[in-house]
Amino acid sequence: MGQWRRWVTRYQLGVLLVSLWLMTASAWAQPPAIAAAANIKFALDDIAAQFQQDTGKRVRISYGSSGNFVAQIRHGAPFELFLSADEKYLQQLASAGVALTPPQLYARGKLALVTPKASQIQLDPQLDGIKQALDKGQISRFTIANPEHAPYGERAQELLERRGLWHSVTPYLILGENASQAAQFAISGSTQAGIVALSLAKAPQFAARANILELPEQDHQPLAQYMSLLPHAGATATEFYQYIQSPAAQAIFQDYGFAVPPPQVP
């Protein structure tokens, strides 16, 4: 009888330990990790909040430059979804066998010419005001995102080259590590002017502190932004990937100055 009681006690203890382990695992379960280009931060934060409200599910989003994320993902970073600022980075992942789905267009970005609110520098699509300010010595710091790994920096460089200003601006360049940092430099007064992501400049916390001019898309290669699920994507990441393509999410992108792809035909 004593042996039976000891067996029951051990069984009950085992059940209790398993139950506690399951409860702990559930409590510590993390939402899926999402890697996203810095230029979509404010728009995607709003989309993630709406996703949580609609589904009750959360995601964890890390923002940075697309090129840096590619390197991290190829070295095993546990992201489940990658939203890039340029298709070429997803093509690199696909070639390396670390993309689960083909690149999916989710938005087209735009550039903006930005100066701090108190600046007297003229803003115009041809950048004549920037040229005049350079000639007068009014610009000693000009910001763009780093063209080495940030598509918005690449396009800003391209636009400056087309306007014949790249070599004039180069001595004064302050490079943001990503699109978000470049926008902060341009708006905070750390620089006199910059070419940054329109989506960041339009965010309320930035727009109130800056003079902003949307620049024509035809003056540079498209900023077509693509995303892809990654091999370890779970159900929540997959649902979020689909949600980003929904009318509700696309409307938020438009509010931040993005152009969105036409609705898919079933």
mmCIF file of C-alpha atoms in Angstrom, residues 9-131:
data_model
loop_
_atom_site.group_PDB
_atom_site.id
_atom_site.type_symbol
_atom_site.label_atom_id
_atom_site.label_comp_id
_atom_site.label_asym_id
_atom_site.label_seq_id
_atom_site.Cartn_x
_atom_site.Cartn_y
_atom_site.Cartn_z
ATOM 1 C CA THR A 9 2.618 10.869 -5.335
ATOM 2 C CA ARG A 10 5.352 10.669 -7.945
ATOM 3 C CA TYR A 11 2.752 10.574 -10.740
ATOM 4 C CA GLN A 12 0.959 13.619 -9.329
ATOM 5 C CA LEU A 13 4.271 15.435 -8.945
ATOM 6 C CA GLY A 14 5.134 14.619 -12.558
ATOM 7 C CA VAL A 15 1.790 15.934 -13.791
ATOM 8 C CA LEU A 16 2.280 19.089 -11.745
ATOM 9 C CA LEU A 17 5.777 19.681 -13.145
ATOM 10 C CA VAL A 18 4.591 19.159 -16.721
ATOM 11 C CA SER A 19 1.677 21.543 -16.136
ATOM 12 C CA LEU A 20 3.993 24.174 -14.682
ATOM 13 C CA TRP A 21 6.393 23.775 -17.629
ATOM 14 C CA LEU A 22 3.560 24.207 -20.124
ATOM 15 C CA MET A 23 2.263 27.273 -18.299
ATOM 16 C CA THR A 24 5.745 28.783 -18.169
ATOM 17 C CA ALA A 25 6.401 28.050 -21.838
ATOM 18 C CA SER A 26 3.106 29.662 -22.758
ATOM 19 C CA ALA A 27 3.818 32.718 -20.628
ATOM 20 C CA TRP A 28 7.264 33.156 -22.146
ATOM 21 C CA ALA A 29 6.223 32.484 -25.737
ATOM 22 C CA GLN A 30 7.388 35.368 -27.876
ATOM 23 C CA PRO A 31 5.511 36.902 -30.803
ATOM 24 C CA PRO A 32 7.221 36.329 -34.166
ATOM 25 C CA ALA A 33 10.223 38.494 -34.985
ATOM 26 C CA ILE A 34 9.814 40.695 -38.060
ATOM 27 C CA ALA A 35 12.643 42.523 -39.848
ATOM 28 C CA ALA A 36 11.590 45.735 -41.592
ATOM 29 C CA ALA A 37 13.214 48.585 -43.481
ATOM 30 C CA ALA A 38 13.506 51.683 -41.292
ATOM 31 C CA ASN A 39 11.528 53.862 -43.688
ATOM 32 C CA ILE A 40 8.268 52.038 -42.939
ATOM 33 C CA LYS A 41 8.537 52.291 -39.143
ATOM 34 C CA PHE A 42 5.605 54.602 -38.428
ATOM 35 C CA ALA A 43 3.330 53.026 -41.018
ATOM 36 C CA LEU A 44 4.126 49.466 -39.944
ATOM 37 C CA ASP A 45 3.769 50.300 -36.254
ATOM 38 C CA ASP A 46 0.239 51.492 -37.009
ATOM 39 C CA ILE A 47 -0.456 48.391 -39.102
ATOM 40 C CA ALA A 48 0.831 46.092 -36.348
ATOM 41 C CA ALA A 49 -1.389 47.855 -33.807
ATOM 42 C CA GLN A 50 -4.418 47.442 -36.070
ATOM 43 C CA PHE A 51 -3.480 43.796 -36.664
ATOM 44 C CA GLN A 52 -3.390 43.189 -32.914
ATOM 45 C CA GLN A 53 -6.754 44.916 -32.483
ATOM 46 C CA ASP A 54 -8.326 42.857 -35.279
ATOM 47 C CA THR A 55 -6.779 39.462 -34.463
ATOM 48 C CA GLY A 56 -5.552 39.619 -30.866
ATOM 49 C CA LYS A 57 -2.071 38.614 -32.078
ATOM 50 C CA ARG A 58 1.187 40.518 -31.702
ATOM 51 C CA VAL A 59 4.419 40.749 -33.677
ATOM 52 C CA ARG A 60 7.861 42.033 -32.677
ATOM 53 C CA ILE A 61 9.360 44.373 -35.271
ATOM 54 C CA SER A 62 13.014 45.333 -35.622
ATOM 55 C CA TYR A 63 13.841 48.260 -37.912
ATOM 56 C CA GLY A 64 17.072 48.891 -39.760
ATOM 57 C CA SER A 65 18.713 49.029 -43.170
ATOM 58 C CA SER A 66 17.718 46.353 -45.671
ATOM 59 C CA GLY A 67 21.315 45.448 -46.504
ATOM 60 C CA ASN A 68 22.217 44.844 -42.867
ATOM 61 C CA PHE A 69 19.151 42.645 -42.370
ATOM 62 C CA VAL A 70 20.139 40.478 -45.333
ATOM 63 C CA ALA A 71 23.492 39.789 -43.683
ATOM 64 C CA GLN A 72 21.825 38.968 -40.359
ATOM 65 C CA ILE A 73 19.254 36.650 -41.930
ATOM 66 C CA ARG A 74 21.890 34.811 -43.927
ATOM 67 C CA HIS A 75 23.785 34.244 -40.674
ATOM 68 C CA GLY A 76 20.757 32.721 -38.964
ATOM 69 C CA ALA A 77 18.909 35.632 -37.347
ATOM 70 C CA PRO A 78 15.517 34.197 -36.264
ATOM 71 C CA PHE A 79 13.270 36.501 -38.275
ATOM 72 C CA GLU A 80 10.075 35.054 -39.737
ATOM 73 C CA LEU A 81 9.209 37.862 -42.164
ATOM 74 C CA PHE A 82 11.370 40.442 -43.936
ATOM 75 C CA LEU A 83 9.996 43.685 -45.366
ATOM 76 C CA SER A 84 12.693 45.239 -47.518
ATOM 77 C CA ALA A 85 13.052 48.675 -49.073
ATOM 78 C CA ASP A 86 14.170 47.117 -52.370
ATOM 79 C CA GLU A 87 13.517 43.899 -54.272
ATOM 80 C CA LYS A 88 17.207 43.148 -54.827
ATOM 81 C CA TYR A 89 17.726 42.236 -51.191
ATOM 82 C CA LEU A 90 14.991 39.621 -51.324
ATOM 83 C CA GLN A 91 16.477 38.257 -54.513
ATOM 84 C CA GLN A 92 19.744 37.818 -52.625
ATOM 85 C CA LEU A 93 17.948 35.815 -49.949
ATOM 86 C CA ALA A 94 16.135 33.741 -52.558
ATOM 87 C CA SER A 95 19.441 32.945 -54.272
ATOM 88 C CA ALA A 96 20.867 31.870 -50.914
ATOM 89 C CA GLY A 97 17.837 29.620 -50.271
ATOM 90 C CA VAL A 98 16.610 31.564 -47.235
ATOM 91 C CA ALA A 99 13.327 32.918 -48.580
ATOM 92 C CA LEU A 100 10.113 30.934 -48.202
ATOM 93 C CA THR A 101 7.965 32.928 -50.634
ATOM 94 C CA PRO A 102 8.725 34.889 -53.826
ATOM 95 C CA PRO A 103 9.161 38.662 -53.361
ATOM 96 C CA GLN A 104 5.775 40.338 -52.876
ATOM 97 C CA LEU A 105 5.343 44.056 -53.612
ATOM 98 C CA TYR A 106 3.663 45.804 -50.675
ATOM 99 C CA ALA A 107 4.353 49.515 -51.317
ATOM 100 C CA ARG A 108 6.301 52.026 -53.401
ATOM 101 C CA GLY A 109 8.238 54.641 -51.501
ATOM 102 C CA LYS A 110 9.060 58.262 -52.289
ATOM 103 C CA LEU A 111 11.786 60.733 -51.400
ATOM 104 C CA ALA A 112 11.427 64.115 -49.748
ATOM 105 C CA LEU A 113 13.691 67.143 -49.555
ATOM 106 C CA VAL A 114 13.700 68.278 -45.938
ATOM 107 C CA THR A 115 15.044 71.180 -43.894
ATOM 108 C CA PRO A 116 14.464 72.153 -40.257
ATOM 109 C CA LYS A 117 11.413 74.348 -39.691
ATOM 110 C CA ALA A 118 13.384 77.560 -39.185
ATOM 111 C CA SER A 119 15.508 77.101 -42.310
ATOM 112 C CA GLN A 120 15.446 79.726 -45.064
ATOM 113 C CA ILE A 121 16.727 77.323 -47.742
ATOM 114 C CA GLN A 122 14.382 77.166 -50.730
ATOM 115 C CA LEU A 123 12.792 73.792 -51.434
ATOM 116 C CA ASP A 124 12.153 72.979 -55.095
ATOM 117 C CA PRO A 125 12.092 69.793 -57.206
ATOM 118 C CA GLN A 126 15.132 70.830 -59.253
ATOM 119 C CA LEU A 127 17.180 71.399 -56.069
ATOM 120 C CA ASP A 128 18.095 74.916 -57.218
ATOM 121 C CA GLY A 129 17.664 76.135 -53.656
ATOM 122 C CA ILE A 130 20.160 73.538 -52.428
ATOM 123 C CA LYS A 131 22.630 74.608 -55.118
#
